[in-house]
mmCIF file of N, CA and C in Angstrom:
data_model
loop_
_atom_site.group_PDB
_atom_site.id
_atom_site.type_symbol
_atom_site.label_atom_id
_atom_site.label_comp_id
_atom_site.label_asym_id
_atom_site.label_seq_id
_atom_site.Cartn_x
_atom_site.Cartn_y
_atom_site.Cartn_z
ATOM 1 N N MET A 1 -0.095 9.075 5.600
ATOM 2 C CA MET A 1 -0.112 7.678 5.021
ATOM 3 C C MET A 1 1.232 7.390 4.185
ATOM 4 N N GLU A 2 1.431 6.512 4.646
ATOM 5 C CA GLU A 2 2.771 5.791 4.368
ATOM 6 C C GLU A 2 2.187 5.211 2.772
ATOM 7 N N LYS A 3 3.215 5.601 2.082
ATOM 8 C CA LYS A 3 2.869 4.976 0.448
ATOM 9 C C LYS A 3 3.445 3.748 0.050
ATOM 10 N N SER A 4 3.123 2.637 -0.271
ATOM 11 C CA SER A 4 3.849 1.756 -0.428
ATOM 12 C C SER A 4 3.696 1.100 -2.292
ATOM 13 N N PHE A 5 2.617 1.510 -2.786
ATOM 14 C CA PHE A 5 2.480 0.813 -4.309
ATOM 15 C C PHE A 5 1.351 1.641 -4.664
ATOM 16 N N TYR A 6 1.890 1.626 -5.957
ATOM 17 C CA TYR A 6 0.272 2.194 -6.875
ATOM 18 C C TYR A 6 -0.033 2.007 -8.315
ATOM 19 N N TYR A 7 -1.200 2.070 -8.452
ATOM 20 C CA TYR A 7 -1.475 2.035 -9.670
ATOM 21 C C TYR A 7 -2.205 3.382 -10.612
ATOM 22 N N ALA A 8 -1.943 3.142 -11.940
ATOM 23 C CA ALA A 8 -2.225 4.057 -13.007
ATOM 24 C C ALA A 8 -3.120 3.835 -13.511
ATOM 25 N N VAL A 9 -4.152 4.705 -13.729
ATOM 26 C CA VAL A 9 -5.634 4.185 -14.662
ATOM 27 C C VAL A 9 -5.538 5.525 -15.237
ATOM 28 N N PRO A 10 -6.722 5.506 -16.376
ATOM 29 C CA PRO A 10 -7.488 6.706 -17.204
ATOM 30 C C PRO A 10 -7.839 7.264 -16.113
ATOM 31 N N TRP A 11 -7.810 8.929 -16.522
ATOM 32 C CA TRP A 11 -9.193 9.781 -16.170
ATOM 33 C C TRP A 11 -10.873 9.076 -15.748
ATOM 34 N N GLY A 12 -10.866 8.392 -16.973
ATOM 35 C CA GLY A 12 -12.471 8.101 -16.890
ATOM 36 C C GLY A 12 -12.538 6.737 -16.245
ATOM 37 N N GLU A 13 -11.545 6.003 -15.219
ATOM 38 C CA GLU A 13 -12.176 5.684 -14.578
ATOM 39 C C GLU A 13 -12.207 5.650 -12.767
ATOM 40 N N VAL A 14 -11.247 6.706 -12.652
ATOM 41 C CA VAL A 14 -11.623 7.466 -11.447
ATOM 42 C C VAL A 14 -12.308 7.604 -10.633
ATOM 43 N N SER A 15 -13.520 7.759 -11.037
ATOM 44 C CA SER A 15 -14.831 7.740 -10.233
ATOM 45 C C SER A 15 -15.459 6.407 -9.404
ATOM 46 N N TYR A 16 -15.532 5.516 -10.650
ATOM 47 C CA TYR A 16 -16.081 4.151 -10.009
ATOM 48 C C TYR A 16 -15.228 3.941 -9.332
ATOM 49 N N LEU A 17 -13.538 3.858 -9.255
ATOM 50 C CA LEU A 17 -12.781 3.182 -8.519
ATOM 51 C C LEU A 17 -12.598 4.048 -7.125
ATOM 52 N N ARG A 18 -13.024 5.154 -7.154
ATOM 53 C CA ARG A 18 -12.345 6.089 -5.941
ATOM 54 C C ARG A 18 -14.026 5.770 -4.956
ATOM 55 N N GLU A 19 -14.968 5.409 -5.485
ATOM 56 C CA GLU A 19 -16.195 5.137 -5.263
ATOM 57 C C GLU A 19 -15.846 3.951 -4.797
ATOM 58 N N THR A 20 -15.857 2.796 -5.553
ATOM 59 C CA THR A 20 -15.329 1.563 -4.926
ATOM 60 C C THR A 20 -14.673 1.057 -3.806
ATOM 61 N N LEU A 21 -13.673 2.367 -3.675
ATOM 62 C CA LEU A 21 -13.028 1.722 -2.906
ATOM 63 C C LEU A 21 -13.230 2.546 -1.654
ATOM 64 N N ALA A 22 -14.105 3.584 -1.557
ATOM 65 C CA ALA A 22 -14.630 4.016 -0.295
ATOM 66 C C ALA A 22 -15.450 3.251 0.001
ATOM 67 N N ALA A 23 -16.278 2.522 -0.700
ATOM 68 C CA ALA A 23 -17.516 1.668 -0.006
ATOM 69 C C ALA A 23 -16.757 0.286 0.636
ATOM 70 N N LEU A 24 -15.218 -0.065 0.423
ATOM 71 C CA LEU A 24 -15.200 -1.178 1.001
ATOM 72 C C LEU A 24 -13.923 -0.611 1.852
ATOM 73 N N ASP A 25 -14.080 0.580 2.118
ATOM 74 C CA ASP A 25 -13.620 1.597 3.598
ATOM 75 C C ASP A 25 -11.697 1.076 3.355
ATOM 76 N N ILE A 26 -10.905 0.966 2.216
ATOM 77 C CA ILE A 26 -9.642 1.349 1.763
ATOM 78 C C ILE A 26 -9.096 2.170 1.710
ATOM 79 N N PRO A 27 -8.000 3.176 2.527
ATOM 80 C CA PRO A 27 -6.880 3.966 2.175
ATOM 81 C C PRO A 27 -6.687 4.269 1.358
ATOM 82 N N PHE A 28 -6.657 5.368 0.739
ATOM 83 C CA PHE A 28 -5.947 5.794 -0.567
ATOM 84 C C PHE A 28 -5.427 7.232 -0.689
ATOM 85 N N ALA A 29 -5.233 7.398 -1.370
ATOM 86 C CA ALA A 29 -4.828 8.673 -2.080
ATOM 87 C C ALA A 29 -4.766 8.428 -3.762
ATOM 88 N N ILE A 30 -4.954 9.784 -4.255
ATOM 89 C CA ILE A 30 -4.969 10.130 -5.459
ATOM 90 C C ILE A 30 -4.102 10.807 -6.108
ATOM 91 N N GLU A 31 -2.928 10.502 -6.882
ATOM 92 C CA GLU A 31 -1.797 11.602 -7.285
ATOM 93 C C GLU A 31 -1.159 11.862 -8.460
ATOM 94 N N GLN A 32 -0.624 12.452 -8.895
ATOM 95 C CA GLN A 32 -0.225 12.959 -10.472
ATOM 96 C C GLN A 32 1.237 13.352 -10.474
ATOM 97 N N ASP A 33 2.570 12.699 -9.959
ATOM 98 C CA ASP A 33 3.903 13.176 -9.461
ATOM 99 C C ASP A 33 4.574 12.514 -10.605
ATOM 100 N N ASP A 34 5.488 13.175 -10.714
ATOM 101 C CA ASP A 34 6.211 12.872 -11.833
ATOM 102 C C ASP A 34 7.185 12.207 -11.445
ATOM 103 N N ARG A 35 7.346 11.463 -10.193
ATOM 104 C CA ARG A 35 8.402 10.191 -9.788
ATOM 105 C C ARG A 35 7.579 8.927 -9.755
ATOM 106 N N LEU A 36 6.269 9.243 -10.475
ATOM 107 C CA LEU A 36 5.488 7.689 -10.680
ATOM 108 C C LEU A 36 5.337 7.558 -12.248
ATOM 109 N N GLU A 37 5.268 6.315 -12.843
ATOM 110 C CA GLU A 37 5.592 5.779 -14.444
ATOM 111 C C GLU A 37 3.705 5.989 -15.043
ATOM 112 N N LEU A 38 3.487 7.773 -15.127
ATOM 113 C CA LEU A 38 2.453 7.815 -15.403
ATOM 114 C C LEU A 38 2.310 8.081 -17.432
ATOM 115 N N ASN A 39 1.619 7.385 -18.100
ATOM 116 C CA ASN A 39 1.227 8.286 -19.318
ATOM 117 C C ASN A 39 0.085 9.423 -19.329
ATOM 118 N N PRO A 40 0.284 9.815 -20.344
ATOM 119 C CA PRO A 40 -0.580 11.152 -20.379
ATOM 120 C C PRO A 40 -1.709 10.974 -20.362
ATOM 121 N N GLY A 41 -3.178 11.645 -19.388
ATOM 122 C CA GLY A 41 -4.158 10.956 -18.996
ATOM 123 C C GLY A 41 -4.506 10.148 -18.101
ATOM 124 N N GLU A 42 -3.189 9.932 -17.173
ATOM 125 C CA GLU A 42 -3.412 8.574 -16.047
ATOM 126 C C GLU A 42 -3.372 9.269 -15.215
ATOM 127 N N VAL A 43 -4.121 8.938 -13.899
ATOM 128 C CA VAL A 43 -3.568 9.649 -12.094
ATOM 129 C C VAL A 43 -3.232 8.197 -11.865
ATOM 130 N N ALA A 44 -2.731 8.406 -10.513
ATOM 131 C CA ALA A 44 -1.971 7.056 -9.727
ATOM 132 C C ALA A 44 -2.820 6.787 -8.537
ATOM 133 N N PHE A 45 -3.219 6.002 -8.358
ATOM 134 C CA PHE A 45 -4.164 5.335 -7.063
ATOM 135 C C PHE A 45 -2.657 4.897 -5.727
ATOM 136 N N VAL A 46 -2.845 5.632 -4.917
ATOM 137 C CA VAL A 46 -1.640 5.140 -4.217
ATOM 138 C C VAL A 46 -2.276 4.534 -2.840
ATOM 139 N N PHE A 47 -1.362 3.518 -2.505
ATOM 140 C CA PHE A 47 -2.033 2.772 -1.470
ATOM 141 C C PHE A 47 -1.257 2.503 0.133
ATOM 142 N N PRO A 48 -0.991 2.516 0.909
ATOM 143 C CA PRO A 48 -0.360 1.823 2.132
ATOM 144 C C PRO A 48 0.311 0.562 2.143
ATOM 145 N N ASN A 49 0.924 -0.176 2.721
ATOM 146 C CA ASN A 49 0.939 -1.554 3.494
ATOM 147 C C ASN A 49 -0.453 -1.693 3.676
ATOM 148 N N LEU A 50 -1.196 -2.587 3.275
ATOM 149 C CA LEU A 50 -2.845 -3.251 3.742
ATOM 150 C C LEU A 50 -2.603 -4.419 4.293
ATOM 151 N N PRO A 51 -3.985 -4.488 5.318
ATOM 152 C CA PRO A 51 -4.035 -5.885 5.600
ATOM 153 C C PRO A 51 -3.923 -6.838 4.148
ATOM 154 N N ILE A 52 -3.938 -8.172 4.356
ATOM 155 C CA ILE A 52 -4.352 -9.258 3.317
ATOM 156 C C ILE A 52 -5.975 -9.157 2.716
ATOM 157 N N ARG A 53 -6.526 -9.073 3.256
ATOM 158 C CA ARG A 53 -7.818 -8.869 3.058
ATOM 159 C C ARG A 53 -8.006 -7.555 2.090
ATOM 160 N N GLN A 54 -7.899 -6.510 2.742
ATOM 161 C CA GLN A 54 -7.961 -5.594 2.199
ATOM 162 C C GLN A 54 -7.636 -5.587 0.567
ATOM 163 N N PHE A 55 -5.861 -5.991 0.802
ATOM 164 C CA PHE A 55 -5.151 -6.187 -0.765
ATOM 165 C C PHE A 55 -5.917 -7.022 -1.518
ATOM 166 N N ARG A 56 -6.579 -7.782 -1.330
ATOM 167 C CA ARG A 56 -7.002 -9.328 -2.279
ATOM 168 C C ARG A 56 -8.120 -8.141 -2.658
ATOM 169 N N HIS A 57 -9.279 -7.140 -1.855
ATOM 170 C CA HIS A 57 -9.785 -7.037 -2.592
ATOM 171 C C HIS A 57 -9.566 -5.773 -3.886
ATOM 172 N N VAL A 58 -8.361 -5.279 -3.114
ATOM 173 C CA VAL A 58 -7.355 -4.562 -4.545
ATOM 174 C C VAL A 58 -7.084 -4.690 -5.448
ATOM 175 N N PHE A 59 -6.404 -6.059 -5.243
ATOM 176 C CA PHE A 59 -5.821 -6.857 -6.424
ATOM 177 C C PHE A 59 -6.627 -7.048 -7.611
ATOM 178 N N GLU A 60 -8.062 -7.875 -7.037
ATOM 179 C CA GLU A 60 -9.289 -8.538 -7.885
ATOM 180 C C GLU A 60 -9.657 -6.933 -8.671
ATOM 181 N N LEU A 61 -9.965 -5.926 -7.938
ATOM 182 C CA LEU A 61 -10.153 -4.345 -8.346
ATOM 183 C C LEU A 61 -9.802 -4.050 -9.434
ATOM 184 N N PHE A 62 -8.357 -4.018 -9.800
ATOM 185 C CA PHE A 62 -7.257 -3.497 -10.839
ATOM 186 C C PHE A 62 -6.867 -4.981 -11.616
ATOM 187 N N GLY A 63 -6.893 -5.737 -11.108
ATOM 188 C CA GLY A 63 -6.734 -7.003 -12.010
ATOM 189 C C GLY A 63 -5.545 -6.641 -12.140
ATOM 190 N N GLN A 64 -3.888 -6.925 -10.765
ATOM 191 C CA GLN A 64 -2.995 -7.052 -11.675
ATOM 192 C C GLN A 64 -2.248 -6.086 -10.180
ATOM 193 N N ALA A 65 -0.674 -6.873 -9.670
ATOM 194 C CA ALA A 65 -0.124 -6.187 -9.014
ATOM 195 C C ALA A 65 0.008 -4.502 -8.836
ATOM 196 N N GLY A 66 -0.089 -3.855 -7.834
ATOM 197 C CA GLY A 66 0.618 -2.701 -8.146
ATOM 198 C C GLY A 66 2.134 -2.462 -8.475
ATOM 199 N N ARG A 67 2.561 -1.235 -8.760
ATOM 200 C CA ARG A 67 4.003 -1.220 -8.885
ATOM 201 C C ARG A 67 4.825 0.121 -7.509
ATOM 202 N N LEU A 68 5.753 -0.552 -6.899
ATOM 203 C CA LEU A 68 6.124 0.232 -5.923
ATOM 204 C C LEU A 68 5.993 1.530 -5.915
ATOM 205 N N TYR A 69 5.597 2.447 -4.589
ATOM 206 C CA TYR A 69 5.922 3.780 -4.618
ATOM 207 C C TYR A 69 7.296 3.788 -4.977
ATOM 208 N N PRO A 70 7.490 5.371 -5.775
ATOM 209 C CA PRO A 70 9.296 5.102 -5.497
ATOM 210 C C PRO A 70 9.578 5.939 -3.885
ATOM 211 N N GLN A 71 10.606 5.226 -3.462
ATOM 212 C CA GLN A 71 10.998 5.961 -1.785
ATOM 213 C C GLN A 71 11.595 7.772 -2.451
#
């Protein structure tokens, strides 16, 4: 999967977000990488470039635009 953008989220939200994204059939990965801006207790939901319809669901779910994935 080509990584395009990510969202940093607390561990407590991982199950809900993972289940919701899977139900919407949106591709993602969960990472903890030193290159990402993560606070202690956070993980990153990483996404490829998405079609606009899928991106809209992701934007609404997370409430904001994601951060660019470092190249």
